[in-house]
Coordinates of C-alpha atoms in Angstrom, one line a residue:
M4 CA -79.2 63.4 18.8
A5 CA -77.5 66.3 18.3
D6 CA -73.9 66.4 19.5
T7 CA -72.5 70.2 20.9
N8 CA -68.8 69.4 19.6
R9 CA -70.2 68.5 16.2
T10 CA -67.5 65.4 16.2
W11 CA -68.9 63.3 13.2
R12 CA -67.0 62.7 10.4
L13 CA -67.8 62.3 6.4
G14 CA -65.3 60.0 4.9
I15 CA -64.9 59.8 0.9
D16 CA -62.3 58.0 -1.2
V17 CA -62.3 57.5 -4.8
G18 CA -61.2 54.6 -6.7
G19 CA -60.9 53.5 -10.3
T20 CA -64.6 51.6 -10.0
N21 CA -66.5 52.8 -7.3
T22 CA -66.8 56.3 -5.3
D23 CA -67.2 55.0 -1.4
A24 CA -68.6 57.3 1.3
V25 CA -69.0 56.7 5.1
I26 CA -70.3 58.7 8.0
I27 CA -68.6 57.9 11.4
D28 CA -70.6 59.1 14.5
G29 CA -68.7 60.7 17.1
D30 CA -67.8 57.2 19.2
L31 CA -66.3 56.3 15.3
Q32 CA -68.9 54.3 15.0
L33 CA -70.6 53.9 11.1
V34 CA -73.7 55.1 10.7
A35 CA -74.1 55.5 7.0
A36 CA -72.3 54.2 4.0
T37 CA -72.7 53.8 0.0
K38 CA -70.6 52.8 -3.1
S39 CA -71.4 54.9 -6.3
P40 CA -69.6 54.3 -9.5
T41 CA -66.4 56.7 -9.9
T42 CA -67.3 59.2 -12.8
E43 CA -65.3 60.4 -15.9
D44 CA -65.3 63.9 -13.8
V45 CA -65.1 62.3 -10.5
M46 CA -66.3 65.2 -8.9
S47 CA -69.8 64.3 -9.8
G48 CA -69.5 60.6 -8.4
I49 CA -68.4 62.3 -4.9
E50 CA -71.2 64.3 -5.1
S51 CA -73.4 61.1 -5.9
A52 CA -71.9 59.4 -2.8
M53 CA -71.7 62.1 -0.6
H54 CA -75.9 62.7 -1.2
E55 CA -76.6 59.1 -0.5
V56 CA -75.0 58.7 2.8
L57 CA -76.5 62.4 4.1
T58 CA -79.8 61.0 3.1
Q59 CA -79.7 57.8 4.8
V60 CA -78.9 59.6 7.9
G61 CA -81.0 62.2 7.5
S62 CA -80.6 66.3 7.6
E63 CA -80.9 66.4 11.7
A64 CA -78.0 63.8 11.9
A65 CA -76.3 65.4 9.1
A66 CA -75.9 68.9 11.6
N67 CA -73.4 66.7 13.7
I68 CA -70.7 66.3 10.8
G69 CA -67.8 68.7 11.9
F70 CA -65.2 66.9 9.6
A71 CA -64.9 65.9 5.6
M72 CA -62.5 64.0 4.3
L73 CA -61.5 63.1 0.9
G74 CA -59.1 60.9 -1.0
T75 CA -59.2 61.5 -4.4
T76 CA -57.8 60.4 -7.9
H77 CA -57.5 63.7 -9.1
C78 CA -53.7 64.3 -9.2
T79 CA -52.8 60.9 -10.4
N80 CA -55.4 60.8 -13.1
A81 CA -54.2 64.2 -14.3
I82 CA -50.4 63.0 -14.6
V83 CA -51.6 59.8 -16.0
E84 CA -53.8 61.6 -18.7
R85 CA -51.3 64.3 -19.0
K86 CA -54.1 66.6 -18.5
R87 CA -54.8 70.1 -16.6
L88 CA -51.3 70.4 -15.9
N89 CA -49.7 73.9 -15.0
K90 CA -47.1 75.0 -17.5
V91 CA -43.9 74.9 -15.1
A92 CA -40.6 76.6 -14.6
A93 CA -38.0 74.0 -13.6
L94 CA -35.4 76.0 -11.8
R95 CA -32.4 74.0 -11.0
I96 CA -29.9 75.3 -8.7
G97 CA -26.4 73.9 -9.3
A98 CA -24.1 75.6 -12.4
P99 CA -21.7 74.8 -13.0
A100 CA -21.8 71.3 -11.3
T101 CA -25.0 69.8 -13.1
T102 CA -25.0 70.5 -16.5
A103 CA -24.0 66.6 -17.2
V104 CA -27.4 65.7 -17.1
S105 CA -30.3 67.9 -18.6
C106 CA -33.4 68.4 -16.4
M107 CA -36.5 65.9 -17.5
A108 CA -34.1 63.9 -19.6
D109 CA -35.7 60.8 -18.9
W110 CA -39.6 61.8 -18.9
P111 CA -42.1 61.1 -21.7
Q112 CA -42.3 63.3 -24.4
E113 CA -45.9 63.6 -24.2
L114 CA -45.8 64.9 -20.3
K115 CA -43.4 67.4 -21.0
D116 CA -45.3 68.8 -23.9
A117 CA -48.6 68.6 -21.6
M118 CA -46.5 70.6 -18.9
R119 CA -45.1 72.7 -21.2
V120 CA -41.7 73.0 -18.9
G121 CA -39.1 75.3 -19.4
D122 CA -35.9 74.4 -17.6
F123 CA -33.6 77.4 -16.3
L124 CA -30.0 76.4 -14.4
V125 CA -28.5 79.2 -12.2
H126 CA -25.2 79.2 -10.2
G127 CA -25.2 77.9 -6.8
G128 CA -25.8 74.8 -4.7
N129 CA -24.2 73.0 -2.3
E130 CA -21.6 69.7 -1.9
F131 CA -22.6 66.8 0.3
D132 CA -21.3 68.5 3.3
G133 CA -23.0 71.3 3.0
R134 CA -20.0 73.7 1.1
E135 CA -21.1 75.9 -1.3
I136 CA -20.6 74.5 -4.6
S137 CA -20.5 78.4 -6.1
P138 CA -22.6 81.3 -4.1
L139 CA -26.4 81.6 -5.3
S140 CA -26.7 83.9 -8.2
E141 CA -29.5 86.2 -7.2
D142 CA -29.6 88.3 -10.3
E143 CA -29.7 84.9 -12.5
L144 CA -32.9 84.1 -10.3
R145 CA -34.5 87.7 -11.1
D146 CA -33.8 87.0 -15.0
V147 CA -35.6 83.5 -14.1
A148 CA -38.9 85.5 -12.7
R149 CA -38.5 88.0 -15.9
T150 CA -39.0 85.5 -18.2
V151 CA -41.8 83.3 -16.1
R152 CA -43.6 86.6 -16.2
E153 CA -43.1 87.5 -19.8
E154 CA -43.6 83.9 -20.9
G155 CA -46.5 82.9 -19.1
Y156 CA -45.3 80.3 -16.5
E157 CA -47.8 79.3 -14.0
S158 CA -46.1 78.0 -11.4
V159 CA -42.2 77.1 -10.5
A160 CA -40.2 74.1 -9.3
V161 CA -36.9 75.0 -7.4
T162 CA -34.3 72.3 -6.8
S163 CA -30.9 73.0 -5.5
V164 CA -27.9 70.3 -5.1
F165 CA -27.9 68.4 -1.8
S166 CA -30.8 70.6 -0.3
P167 CA -31.6 67.9 2.2
V168 CA -28.1 68.5 3.6
S169 CA -28.8 72.6 3.4
D170 CA -31.9 73.8 1.7
A171 CA -30.4 77.6 2.1
H172 CA -30.3 78.2 -1.4
E173 CA -34.0 76.5 -2.2
R174 CA -35.4 79.1 0.6
R175 CA -33.6 82.1 -0.5
A176 CA -34.5 81.7 -4.3
A177 CA -38.3 80.9 -3.2
E178 CA -37.9 84.9 -1.7
V179 CA -36.4 86.0 -4.5
L180 CA -39.1 85.0 -6.7
A181 CA -41.8 86.1 -4.6
A182 CA -40.3 89.0 -4.5
E183 CA -40.6 89.3 -7.8
L184 CA -43.8 87.3 -8.8
G185 CA -45.9 87.9 -5.9
D186 CA -46.1 86.1 -2.5
E187 CA -49.2 84.2 -4.2
F188 CA -47.1 82.6 -7.2
P189 CA -47.0 79.2 -6.5
I190 CA -43.1 77.8 -5.7
T191 CA -42.2 74.5 -4.8
L192 CA -39.3 73.8 -3.3
S193 CA -37.4 70.0 -3.8
S194 CA -36.3 70.1 -0.2
E195 CA -40.2 70.1 1.3
I196 CA -41.2 66.6 -1.4
G197 CA -37.9 64.6 -1.8
S198 CA -34.8 63.1 -0.3
L199 CA -31.5 62.2 -1.6
G200 CA -31.5 61.2 -4.8
F201 CA -31.1 64.9 -7.0
L202 CA -32.8 64.2 -10.4
E203 CA -35.5 62.1 -8.5
R204 CA -36.3 65.0 -6.4
E205 CA -36.3 67.0 -8.8
N206 CA -39.0 65.3 -11.1
A207 CA -40.7 65.1 -7.9
S208 CA -41.0 68.8 -7.2
I209 CA -42.0 69.5 -11.1
L210 CA -44.7 67.2 -10.6
N211 CA -46.1 68.7 -7.6
A212 CA -45.7 72.4 -9.3
A213 CA -47.6 71.0 -12.2
L214 CA -50.7 69.6 -9.9
H215 CA -50.9 73.4 -8.5
D216 CA -54.2 74.1 -10.1
V217 CA -55.7 70.8 -10.0
A218 CA -55.6 70.8 -6.1
H219 CA -57.3 74.1 -6.0
T220 CA -59.9 72.8 -8.7
T221 CA -60.6 69.4 -6.4
A222 CA -60.8 71.3 -3.0
D223 CA -62.6 74.1 -4.2
G224 CA -64.7 71.6 -5.7
F225 CA -65.2 69.6 -2.6
E226 CA -66.0 72.2 -0.5
A227 CA -68.7 73.5 -3.2
A228 CA -70.4 70.1 -2.9
L229 CA -70.1 70.3 0.7
A230 CA -71.9 73.6 0.9
A231 CA -74.3 72.6 -1.7
E232 CA -75.4 69.9 0.6
G233 CA -75.9 72.6 3.7
L234 CA -72.4 71.6 5.1
S235 CA -70.6 74.9 4.3
D236 CA -68.9 75.2 7.9
V237 CA -67.1 71.7 8.2
T238 CA -64.0 71.3 8.4
V239 CA -62.1 69.8 5.3
Y240 CA -59.2 67.2 5.2
L241 CA -57.8 65.6 2.1
G242 CA -55.8 62.1 1.9
Q243 CA -52.4 61.7 1.8
N244 CA -50.3 58.9 0.8
D245 CA -48.8 58.0 4.2
G246 CA -52.2 56.7 5.5
T247 CA -52.7 60.2 7.1
L248 CA -54.4 63.7 6.2
M249 CA -53.7 67.1 5.5
S250 CA -55.3 70.2 6.1
V251 CA -56.9 71.8 2.6
D252 CA -54.1 74.8 2.4
Y253 CA -51.8 72.3 3.0
A254 CA -52.8 70.1 0.2
K255 CA -52.9 73.1 -2.3
R256 CA -49.2 73.1 -1.1
Y257 CA -48.5 69.4 -1.6
P258 CA -50.7 67.9 -3.9
I259 CA -48.2 65.0 -4.8
F260 CA -48.9 63.7 -1.8
T261 CA -52.7 63.1 -2.4
I262 CA -51.0 60.5 -5.1
A263 CA -51.7 56.7 -3.9
C264 CA -53.5 57.9 -1.1
G265 CA -56.6 55.5 -1.7
P266 CA -54.9 52.5 -1.2
T267 CA -53.5 53.6 2.3
N268 CA -56.8 54.7 3.2
S269 CA -57.7 51.1 2.7
I270 CA -54.6 49.9 4.7
R271 CA -55.6 52.4 7.9
G272 CA -59.4 51.1 7.4
A273 CA -58.8 47.9 7.4
S274 CA -56.6 48.3 11.0
F275 CA -59.3 50.3 12.6
L276 CA -61.9 47.8 11.3
T277 CA -59.8 44.4 12.7
H278 CA -57.9 46.6 15.2
E279 CA -54.6 44.7 13.8
K280 CA -51.7 47.0 13.8
D281 CA -49.3 44.6 11.8
A282 CA -50.8 42.7 8.6
V283 CA -50.9 42.3 4.9
V284 CA -53.8 44.1 3.3
V285 CA -55.0 43.2 0.5
D286 CA -57.4 45.6 -1.4
I287 CA -59.9 44.0 -4.1
G288 CA -61.6 46.2 -6.3
G289 CA -63.4 45.8 -9.5
T290 CA -60.3 46.5 -11.7
T291 CA -57.3 45.8 -9.4
T292 CA -56.2 44.3 -6.3
D293 CA -53.5 46.4 -4.2
V294 CA -51.3 44.7 -1.7
G295 CA -49.7 46.5 1.3
V296 CA -48.4 45.8 4.2
L297 CA -49.8 47.3 7.8
A298 CA -47.1 48.1 10.5
H299 CA -47.6 49.7 13.5
G300 CA -50.7 50.9 12.5
F301 CA -49.5 52.8 9.8
P302 CA -48.9 51.4 5.8
R303 CA -45.1 50.8 5.2
E304 CA -43.4 53.3 3.1
S305 CA -41.4 51.7 -0.5
M306 CA -37.6 52.0 0.3
I307 CA -37.0 52.9 -3.3
A308 CA -38.0 55.1 -6.1
V309 CA -41.0 55.0 -7.5
E310 CA -42.6 55.6 -10.9
I311 CA -45.5 58.3 -11.4
G312 CA -46.7 58.5 -15.1
D313 CA -43.8 56.9 -16.4
V314 CA -41.4 59.7 -14.4
R315 CA -38.7 58.6 -11.6
T316 CA -39.4 59.8 -8.0
N317 CA -38.3 59.8 -4.6
F318 CA -40.9 61.2 -2.2
R319 CA -42.4 59.2 -0.1
M320 CA -44.9 56.7 -1.5
P321 CA -46.5 53.2 0.2
D322 CA -45.0 49.6 -0.5
L323 CA -47.7 48.2 -2.7
V324 CA -47.8 45.6 -5.3
S325 CA -50.5 46.0 -7.7
V326 CA -52.6 43.1 -10.0
G327 CA -55.0 43.3 -12.4
L328 CA -57.5 41.4 -10.6
G329 CA -60.8 42.6 -9.8
G330 CA -64.6 42.2 -9.6
G331 CA -64.7 43.0 -13.2
S332 CA -61.8 40.9 -14.3
I333 CA -62.9 39.0 -17.4
V334 CA -62.6 35.3 -17.4
R335 CA -61.8 33.2 -20.6
Q336 CA -60.9 29.5 -21.7
A337 CA -57.9 29.3 -24.1
A338 CA -58.1 26.2 -26.7
D339 CA -55.9 23.8 -24.9
G340 CA -58.6 24.5 -21.4
S341 CA -56.2 26.8 -19.7
V342 CA -58.0 29.6 -17.7
S343 CA -56.9 33.2 -17.3
V344 CA -58.4 35.7 -15.4
G345 CA -57.5 39.8 -15.9
P346 CA -55.5 41.6 -16.5
D347 CA -58.6 43.5 -18.5
S348 CA -61.9 44.0 -16.9
V349 CA -65.3 45.4 -17.2
G350 CA -64.4 48.1 -14.4
Y351 CA -67.7 49.6 -12.9
K352 CA -69.9 48.1 -15.7
V353 CA -69.8 45.1 -13.9
T354 CA -73.1 45.2 -12.6
R355 CA -74.3 45.5 -16.4
E356 CA -72.2 43.4 -17.9
A357 CA -71.4 40.5 -15.9
R358 CA -73.1 37.2 -16.4
C359 CA -74.7 37.2 -13.0
F360 CA -76.6 40.8 -13.7
G361 CA -78.2 40.1 -17.2
G362 CA -74.6 41.0 -19.0
D363 CA -72.8 38.6 -21.7
V364 CA -69.1 38.6 -20.3
L365 CA -67.8 36.2 -17.6
T366 CA -66.3 37.7 -15.0
A367 CA -64.7 36.9 -12.0
T368 CA -67.6 37.6 -10.0
D369 CA -69.8 35.0 -12.3
I370 CA -66.9 32.8 -10.5
V371 CA -67.7 33.5 -7.1
V372 CA -71.1 33.8 -7.8
A373 CA -71.8 30.4 -9.7
R374 CA -69.5 28.8 -7.1
G375 CA -71.9 29.8 -4.1
Q376 CA -69.4 32.3 -2.2
A377 CA -71.4 35.2 -3.3
A378 CA -74.7 35.5 -1.3
G379 CA -76.5 38.6 -2.4
V380 CA -74.6 38.9 -5.6
G381 CA -76.2 38.7 -8.6
D382 CA -78.8 36.3 -9.7
P383 CA -77.1 32.7 -9.6
A384 CA -79.4 31.2 -11.9
L385 CA -78.1 33.2 -14.6
V386 CA -74.6 31.5 -14.2
A387 CA -76.1 28.0 -13.4
D388 CA -75.0 26.6 -16.6
L389 CA -71.8 27.8 -16.0
D390 CA -69.3 24.3 -16.6
P391 CA -67.8 23.4 -12.8
G392 CA -64.7 22.3 -14.2
L393 CA -64.5 26.2 -15.9
A394 CA -65.4 28.0 -12.7
D395 CA -62.7 25.7 -10.3
A396 CA -60.0 26.7 -12.6
A397 CA -61.0 30.2 -13.0
Y398 CA -61.1 29.9 -9.2
A399 CA -57.8 28.6 -8.5
E400 CA -55.9 31.2 -11.1
I401 CA -58.2 34.1 -8.8
K402 CA -56.6 32.5 -5.3
R403 CA -52.9 32.1 -7.3
I404 CA -52.9 35.8 -8.1
I405 CA -54.1 36.7 -4.7
E406 CA -51.4 33.9 -3.0
D407 CA -48.5 35.7 -5.2
A408 CA -49.1 39.3 -4.3
V409 CA -49.1 38.4 -0.7
D410 CA -46.0 36.4 -1.1
A411 CA -44.5 39.0 -2.8
M412 CA -44.8 41.6 0.3
K413 CA -43.9 38.9 2.9
T414 CA -40.4 39.7 4.3
S415 CA -39.9 36.6 6.3
A416 CA -41.1 32.8 5.3
G417 CA -43.6 32.9 8.1
D418 CA -47.2 32.7 8.2
V419 CA -49.0 36.5 8.4
T420 CA -52.0 37.7 8.8
V421 CA -53.8 38.7 5.7
I422 CA -56.9 41.1 5.6
L423 CA -59.8 41.2 3.1
V424 CA -60.9 44.3 2.1
G425 CA -62.7 46.4 -0.6
G426 CA -66.0 45.4 -2.8
G427 CA -63.7 42.9 -4.7
S428 CA -63.1 40.5 -1.7
I429 CA -66.0 38.4 -2.2
L430 CA -63.6 37.0 -4.7
A431 CA -60.7 35.7 -2.4
P432 CA -61.0 32.3 -0.4
D433 CA -61.2 32.2 3.6
E434 CA -57.6 30.2 3.6
L435 CA -54.8 31.5 1.8
E436 CA -51.1 29.6 1.5
G437 CA -48.8 31.8 3.8
A438 CA -51.6 33.3 5.8
G439 CA -52.0 32.1 9.6
K440 CA -55.4 34.0 9.4
V441 CA -57.6 35.8 6.7
L442 CA -59.9 38.3 8.4
R443 CA -62.6 40.0 6.2
P444 CA -64.3 42.6 8.7
E445 CA -67.7 43.9 8.5
N446 CA -68.1 46.6 6.4
F447 CA -65.0 45.5 4.4
G448 CA -66.3 47.3 1.0
V449 CA -65.6 50.3 2.1
A450 CA -62.9 50.2 4.1
N451 CA -60.9 52.8 2.4
A452 CA -63.9 55.7 2.9
V453 CA -63.2 54.4 6.6
G454 CA -59.7 54.8 6.7
S455 CA -60.6 58.2 5.4
A456 CA -62.5 58.9 8.1
I457 CA -60.8 57.9 10.7
A458 CA -57.3 59.0 9.8
Q459 CA -54.9 61.2 11.7
V460 CA -53.1 63.8 10.5
S461 CA -49.1 63.4 10.2
G462 CA -46.1 65.2 9.3
Q463 CA -42.9 63.7 8.0
V464 CA -39.5 65.3 7.7
A465 CA -36.0 63.7 6.2
K466 CA -33.2 65.6 6.6
V467 CA -29.1 64.7 6.4
F468 CA -26.7 66.1 9.1
S469 CA -23.0 66.0 9.3
L470 CA -22.1 65.2 12.7
S471 CA -19.1 66.8 12.5
E472 CA -21.2 69.7 12.9
I473 CA -24.1 68.4 15.3
S474 CA -24.2 65.6 17.6
R475 CA -26.5 62.5 16.7
E476 CA -29.3 63.4 19.8
D477 CA -29.6 67.1 18.7
A478 CA -30.0 66.4 14.8
I479 CA -33.1 64.0 16.0
A480 CA -34.3 66.2 18.3
A481 CA -34.3 68.8 15.8
S482 CA -36.3 66.5 13.3
K483 CA -38.5 65.4 16.0
E484 CA -39.3 68.9 16.3
R485 CA -39.6 69.8 12.7
A486 CA -42.2 66.9 12.1
C487 CA -44.4 68.0 15.1
E488 CA -44.7 71.3 13.1
E489 CA -45.3 70.0 9.9
A490 CA -47.9 67.7 11.5
I491 CA -49.9 70.9 13.3
D492 CA -49.2 73.1 9.9
A493 CA -51.1 69.9 8.0
G494 CA -53.8 70.1 10.4
A495 CA -53.4 68.5 13.7
D496 CA -54.4 69.6 17.2
P497 CA -51.0 70.5 18.5
D498 CA -52.1 68.6 22.6
T499 CA -52.0 65.1 20.8
V500 CA -48.5 65.3 18.1
E501 CA -46.5 62.9 19.0
V502 CA -43.7 61.0 17.4
V503 CA -44.4 57.6 16.0
E504 CA -41.6 56.9 13.8
V505 CA -37.5 57.7 13.7
E506 CA -35.0 55.9 11.8
D507 CA -31.3 57.3 11.2
I508 CA -29.3 56.2 8.7
P509 CA -25.6 56.4 8.4
M510 CA -24.7 57.4 4.8
A511 CA -21.0 56.2 4.7
Y512 CA -20.1 57.6 1.4
L513 CA -21.0 61.4 2.2
G514 CA -18.4 61.0 5.1
D515 CA -20.1 61.8 8.6
A516 CA -23.0 62.1 7.7
L517 CA -26.5 60.9 9.1
C518 CA -30.2 60.5 7.2
I519 CA -32.6 61.3 9.8
R520 CA -36.3 60.4 9.6
V521 CA -39.0 61.3 11.8
K522 CA -43.2 61.0 11.3
A523 CA -45.2 62.6 13.7
V524 CA -48.9 62.5 14.5
G525 CA -51.8 63.9 16.0
N526 CA -55.8 63.8 16.1
L527 CA -57.9 66.1 14.2
R528 CA -57.5 69.8 15.5
V529 CA -61.3 70.0 16.7
A530 CA -62.6 73.7 17.3
Q531 CA -63.9 74.1 20.7
P532 CA -68.1 75.1 21.0

């Protein structure tokens, strides 16, 4: 049973209702799986799920595990709950050109209070064509560093005007700040986080800086949990929101990239389990349903600004529609006979509060159990007295919600392939309006953890070039090289890295500018025995 290369993988994904864990062997076959309720502190739920799958395979087989992957909601929760966030110094390089709109002008006050943000403005920045607005003031940077040190700021977010065109001022600012504050002081550069759209890029960078301690605590806690199970020498990765992985060190630098990694893990898992490369993926959990698009084997990326914790950002995020439908969604019948399903839910308490499990709350799970469409779930006798008319009306509403969400993600009127995953996908019918075929693969309930375990490592760049200074071909070549370097930095095996996506967008309003986006992926870096 021994695997001398230790190529087995432990994959864990944290959802709002359940934390799923799987073990995949060296031939990418599923050998263990479990679902455990997500706990309020998140980590104890992770530890419970991890212990269960390791118990399933036994200690001898567990010795084959060489990789552990975690898709987690820690960072998302920290922003939404306004807790555990760093005190951030938001440094804007753009005086005198950027004084019209203040930093974080549209942020919720309670989030600004939770982060205790201080904003600073120094001279510098660039025009859209790369010309300097004004020279970077290093004296002003040193003054900022002094204030940061004296007032106890815990991280710095640096945002310079048009840094996707020229990041020279941001990088020099980081050097000056590091010289004053120490090489280990956390500094986020906006050019490494977002793209065009100054305020949105600044917002994303500030959030990333605020998540520094959360990321370190999460990664260190996961490694400690692995060590407690005897897995102290495995290579650890965290899921990022393009359906790929990143090393622990990379995740600590860019924790914001973990946000929304759960749905993208499900999309990648759906692709792996069905061998489909292009489809609409419907991931139904206990509380919500996330619908995304699988395009060429990877999640489709959103082309619009995305709000996180009521803050508008422009860094890469998956294109998703989320609706309030899950296994724990509460079913109600109004006085006029109409039936509603959700959006409120009993969540992870479904196995205690749903009627089919002996509770007294009518849920979506009760509906499919009563209709005989969920074999092995709950006790059908407990819902045998349910009015068939109510059950039919509720099921029709469930079907409508799913079909509307699928329709919202389609880019053409034709039928699409729909893949159903997630523990709550027992709610969905085998046929949907607008779907040419509906697939519900084996192990659909743990597709998210499977996606985490089998994912590759990626690197992405998005940069604006002036074609008066560089040719289109050279700009694309430089972007490809940088994307491959990013993938290697994130933990990919250099010999396996390849470019999978290139997009060049002319930006007429910036003259002869061209925005180039490149994505490269590679396999996990395997240590030689």
